[in-house]
PDB file of C-alpha atoms in Angstrom:
ATOM      1  CA  MET A 223      11.258 145.737-175.032  1.00  0.00           C
ATOM      2  CA  THR A 224      11.386 143.068-177.692  1.00  0.00           C
ATOM      3  CA  HIS A 225       8.308 141.992-179.334  1.00  0.00           C
ATOM      4  CA  GLU A 226       7.941 138.821-177.487  1.00  0.00           C
ATOM      5  CA  GLN A 227       8.246 140.734-174.024  1.00  0.00           C
ATOM      6  CA  GLN A 228       5.606 143.025-175.482  1.00  0.00           C
ATOM      7  CA  CYS A 229       3.073 140.131-176.135  1.00  0.00           C
ATOM      8  CA  LEU A 230       3.941 138.563-172.749  1.00  0.00           C
ATOM      9  CA  MET A 231       3.130 141.918-171.010  1.00  0.00           C
ATOM     10  CA  ASP A 232      -0.124 142.092-173.121  1.00  0.00           C
ATOM     11  CA  HIS A 233      -1.135 138.778-171.988  1.00  0.00           C
ATOM     12  CA  GLU A 234      -0.385 139.609-168.340  1.00  0.00           C
ATOM     13  CA  VAL A 235      -2.466 142.729-168.496  1.00  0.00           C
ATOM     14  CA  GLU A 236      -5.470 140.935-170.071  1.00  0.00           C
ATOM     15  CA  ALA A 237      -5.312 138.204-167.269  1.00  0.00           C
ATOM     16  CA  VAL A 238      -5.286 140.838-164.514  1.00  0.00           C
ATOM     17  CA  ARG A 239      -8.073 142.496-166.442  1.00  0.00           C
ATOM     18  CA  ILE A 240     -10.152 139.229-166.348  1.00  0.00           C
ATOM     19  CA  THR A 241      -9.470 138.791-162.756  1.00  0.00           C
ATOM     20  CA  ALA A 242     -10.683 142.400-162.134  1.00  0.00           C
ATOM     21  CA  GLU A 243     -13.955 141.787-164.103  1.00  0.00           C
ATOM     22  CA  HIS A 244     -14.429 138.732-161.826  1.00  0.00           C
ATOM     23  CA  LEU A 245     -14.019 140.600-158.559  1.00  0.00           C
ATOM     24  CA  LEU A 246     -16.354 143.403-160.023  1.00  0.00           C
ATOM     25  CA  GLU A 247     -19.199 140.866-160.790  1.00  0.00           C
ATOM     26  CA  LEU A 248     -18.816 139.501-157.348  1.00  0.00           C
ATOM     27  CA  LEU A 249     -19.248 143.029-156.062  1.00  0.00           C
ATOM     28  CA  ARG A 250     -22.369 143.528-158.163  1.00  0.00           C
ATOM     29  CA  GLN A 251     -23.561 140.151-156.743  1.00  0.00           C
ATOM     30  CA  GLU A 252     -22.755 141.495-153.188  1.00  0.00           C
ATOM     31  CA  THR A 253     -24.683 144.432-153.860  1.00  0.00           C
ATOM     32  CA  ARG A 254     -27.601 142.471-154.840  1.00  0.00           C
ATOM     33  CA  LEU A 255     -27.286 140.297-151.701  1.00  0.00           C
ATOM     34  CA  LEU A 256     -27.260 143.400-149.542  1.00  0.00           C
ATOM     35  CA  ALA A 257     -30.357 144.781-151.055  1.00  0.00           C
ATOM     36  CA  GLU A 258     -32.066 141.576-150.528  1.00  0.00           C
ATOM     37  CA  GLY A 259     -30.954 141.105-147.029  1.00  0.00           C
ATOM     38  CA  ASP A 260     -29.286 137.622-147.741  1.00  0.00           C
ATOM     39  CA  HIS A 261     -26.740 137.499-145.088  1.00  0.00           C
ATOM     40  CA  ALA A 262     -26.174 133.761-145.470  1.00  0.00           C
ATOM     41  CA  ALA A 263     -25.207 134.169-149.118  1.00  0.00           C
ATOM     42  CA  LEU A 264     -22.924 137.188-148.373  1.00  0.00           C
ATOM     43  CA  LEU A 265     -20.995 135.109-146.021  1.00  0.00           C
ATOM     44  CA  GLU A 266     -20.777 132.331-148.789  1.00  0.00           C
ATOM     45  CA  ILE A 267     -19.296 134.798-151.171  1.00  0.00           C
ATOM     46  CA  LEU A 268     -16.835 136.483-148.837  1.00  0.00           C
ATOM     47  CA  PRO A 269     -14.073 133.975-149.195  1.00  0.00           C
ATOM     48  CA  GLU A 270     -14.017 134.089-153.078  1.00  0.00           C
ATOM     49  CA  LYS A 271     -14.178 138.005-152.738  1.00  0.00           C
ATOM     50  CA  GLU A 272     -11.158 138.077-150.469  1.00  0.00           C
ATOM     51  CA  ALA A 273      -9.320 135.562-152.644  1.00  0.00           C
ATOM     52  CA  LEU A 274     -10.040 137.496-155.882  1.00  0.00           C
ATOM     53  CA  ALA A 275      -8.651 140.845-154.063  1.00  0.00           C
ATOM     54  CA  ARG A 276      -5.641 139.293-152.946  1.00  0.00           C
ATOM     55  CA  ARG A 277      -4.850 137.705-156.366  1.00  0.00           C
ATOM     56  CA  LEU A 278      -5.662 140.985-158.132  1.00  0.00           C
ATOM     57  CA  SER A 279      -3.655 142.949-155.759  1.00  0.00           C
ATOM     58  CA  GLU A 280      -0.615 140.625-156.100  1.00  0.00           C
ATOM     59  CA  SER A 281      -0.835 140.512-159.873  1.00  0.00           C
ATOM     60  CA  LEU A 282      -0.844 144.524-160.006  1.00  0.00           C
ATOM     61  CA  ARG A 283       2.266 144.326-157.874  1.00  0.00           C
ATOM     62  CA  CYS A 284       4.057 142.126-160.131  1.00  0.00           C
ATOM     63  CA  LEU A 285       3.257 143.909-163.287  1.00  0.00           C
ATOM     64  CA  ARG A 286       4.507 147.115-161.657  1.00  0.00           C
ATOM     65  CA  ARG A 287       7.673 145.447-160.543  1.00  0.00           C
ATOM     66  CA  THR A 288       8.483 144.044-163.878  1.00  0.00           C
ATOM     67  CA  GLU A 289       8.119 147.084-166.015  1.00  0.00           C
ATOM     68  CA  GLY A 290       7.874 150.130-163.698  1.00  0.00           C
ATOM     69  CA  ARG A 291       5.216 151.921-165.460  1.00  0.00           C
ATOM     70  CA  PRO A 292       3.576 149.204-167.657  1.00  0.00           C
ATOM     71  CA  GLU A 293       1.082 151.344-169.343  1.00  0.00           C
ATOM     72  CA  ALA A 294       4.009 153.432-170.783  1.00  0.00           C
ATOM     73  CA  ALA A 295       5.902 150.294-171.779  1.00  0.00           C
ATOM     74  CA  THR A 296       3.011 148.384-173.581  1.00  0.00           C
ATOM     75  CA  GLY A 297       1.768 149.187-176.947  1.00  0.00           C
ATOM     76  CA  LYS A 298      -1.622 148.380-176.004  1.00  0.00           C
ATOM     77  CA  ARG A 299      -2.569 151.290-174.090  1.00  0.00           C
ATOM     78  CA  SER A 300      -6.175 150.543-174.336  1.00  0.00           C
ATOM     79  CA  ALA A 301      -5.791 147.322-172.286  1.00  0.00           C
ATOM     80  CA  TRP A 302      -4.387 149.476-169.485  1.00  0.00           C
ATOM     81  CA  VAL A 303      -7.260 152.023-169.969  1.00  0.00           C
ATOM     82  CA  ASP A 304      -9.738 149.213-169.639  1.00  0.00           C
ATOM     83  CA  LEU A 305      -8.002 147.628-166.663  1.00  0.00           C
ATOM     84  CA  LYS A 306      -7.923 151.065-164.904  1.00  0.00           C
ATOM     85  CA  GLU A 307     -11.535 151.761-165.502  1.00  0.00           C
ATOM     86  CA  THR A 308     -12.499 148.317-164.037  1.00  0.00           C
ATOM     87  CA  LEU A 309     -10.504 149.004-161.016  1.00  0.00           C
ATOM     88  CA  ARG A 310     -12.028 152.446-160.577  1.00  0.00           C
ATOM     89  CA  ARG A 311     -15.463 150.748-160.638  1.00  0.00           C
ATOM     90  CA  ILE A 312     -14.367 148.163-158.185  1.00  0.00           C
ATOM     91  CA  GLU A 313     -13.136 150.753-155.758  1.00  0.00           C
ATOM     92  CA  ALA A 314     -16.371 152.677-156.095  1.00  0.00           C
ATOM     93  CA  LEU A 315     -18.642 149.674-155.807  1.00  0.00           C
ATOM     94  CA  ASN A 316     -16.644 148.347-152.975  1.00  0.00           C
ATOM     95  CA  ASP A 317     -16.921 151.788-151.160  1.00  0.00           C
ATOM     96  CA  ALA A 318     -20.508 152.060-151.741  1.00  0.00           C
ATOM     97  CA  ASN A 319     -21.155 148.402-150.263  1.00  0.00           C
ATOM     98  CA  GLY A 320     -18.788 149.263-147.405  1.00  0.00           C
ATOM     99  CA  ARG A 321     -20.791 152.281-146.401  1.00  0.00           C
ATOM    100  CA  TYR A 322     -24.010 150.433-146.713  1.00  0.00           C
ATOM    101  CA  ILE A 323     -22.798 147.757-144.414  1.00  0.00           C
ATOM    102  CA  ALA A 324     -21.535 150.477-141.837  1.00  0.00           C
ATOM    103  CA  ASP A 325     -24.956 152.170-142.035  1.00  0.00           C
ATOM    104  CA  LEU A 326     -26.777 148.741-141.427  1.00  0.00           C
ATOM    105  CA  LEU A 327     -24.475 147.967-138.439  1.00  0.00           C
ATOM    106  CA  LEU A 328     -25.204 151.368-137.107  1.00  0.00           C
ATOM    107  CA  VAL A 329     -28.978 150.816-137.317  1.00  0.00           C
ATOM    108  CA  HIS A 330     -28.782 147.344-135.735  1.00  0.00           C
ATOM    109  CA  ARG A 331     -26.768 148.636-132.902  1.00  0.00           C
ATOM    110  CA  GLU A 332     -29.087 151.377-132.072  1.00  0.00           C
ATOM    111  CA  LEU A 333     -32.076 149.090-132.173  1.00  0.00           C
ATOM    112  CA  LEU A 334     -30.230 146.656-129.967  1.00  0.00           C
ATOM    113  CA  SER A 335     -29.369 149.403-127.474  1.00  0.00           C
ATOM    114  CA  MET A 336     -33.165 150.048-127.187  1.00  0.00           C
ATOM    115  CA  MET A 337     -34.165 146.665-126.644  1.00  0.00           C
ATOM    116  CA  VAL A 338     -31.643 145.721-124.361  1.00  0.00           C
ATOM    117  CA  PRO A 339     -30.837 147.890-121.479  1.00  0.00           C
ATOM    118  CA  GLN A 340     -27.416 148.672-120.441  1.00  0.00           C
ATOM    119  CA  THR A 341     -26.638 146.478-117.346  1.00  0.00           C
ATOM    120  CA  TYR A 342     -23.221 147.890-116.538  1.00  0.00           C
ATOM    121  CA  GLY A 343     -22.350 151.569-116.967  1.00  0.00           C
ATOM    122  CA  HIS A 344     -18.866 152.886-117.980  1.00  0.00           C
ATOM    123  CA  ALA A 345     -16.067 151.944-115.556  1.00  0.00           C
ATOM    124  CA  ALA A 346     -15.418 155.635-114.670  1.00  0.00           C
ATOM    125  CA  GLN A 347     -19.133 156.123-113.499  1.00  0.00           C
ATOM    126  CA  LYS A 348     -19.626 155.761-109.893  1.00  0.00           C
ATOM    127  CA  ALA A 349     -22.367 153.293-108.671  1.00  0.00           C
ATOM    128  CA  LEU A 350     -25.346 154.612-107.142  1.00  0.00           C
ATOM    129  CA  PRO A 351     -25.570 154.699-103.487  1.00  0.00           C
ATOM    130  CA  ALA A 352     -27.509 151.910-101.626  1.00  0.00           C
ATOM    131  CA  LEU A 353     -30.648 153.208-100.026  1.00  0.00           C
ATOM    132  CA  LYS A 354     -31.586 151.713 -96.773  1.00  0.00           C
ATOM    133  CA  GLY A 355     -34.481 149.579 -96.380  1.00  0.00           C
ATOM    134  CA  CYS A 356     -34.689 148.893-100.181  1.00  0.00           C
ATOM    135  CA  GLY A 357     -33.733 145.455-101.683  1.00  0.00           C
ATOM    136  CA  LEU A 358     -34.770 143.203-104.530  1.00  0.00           C
ATOM    137  CA  SER A 359     -37.162 140.247-104.328  1.00  0.00           C
ATOM    138  CA  THR A 360     -37.518 137.416-106.706  1.00  0.00           C
ATOM    139  CA  GLU A 361     -40.355 135.056-107.210  1.00  0.00           C
ATOM    140  CA  ALA A 362     -39.912 131.667-108.753  1.00  0.00           C
TER     141      ALA A 362
END
């Protein structure tokens, strides 16, 4: 690899690291919003989070295609070490936020099932037999 290619690779690694740092900061913001219960703000940051995740994924794919194992090809291994550490933090925080959201959904489903009785049973269940002389009446 020439010195010029080396500099270009180092610049690309740094650009990817910056994108990763932006995503990490957005995940920290998501964590705060989840703790505050600010669902409207969560919906507002979702498109940016998705866009950053897609951009980061594509950038990493491009780096891997251009050099195979870029961390071995570049002279600035510390840039790759920093990037890998940031990616680990992103994964851990995203997993934690995902678990929190899944738990929250479970609680809401359980609360909803207590407040709203099931109107329809499972399709495999047979209907209760009709009782002679029983009926429903309604008042207006």
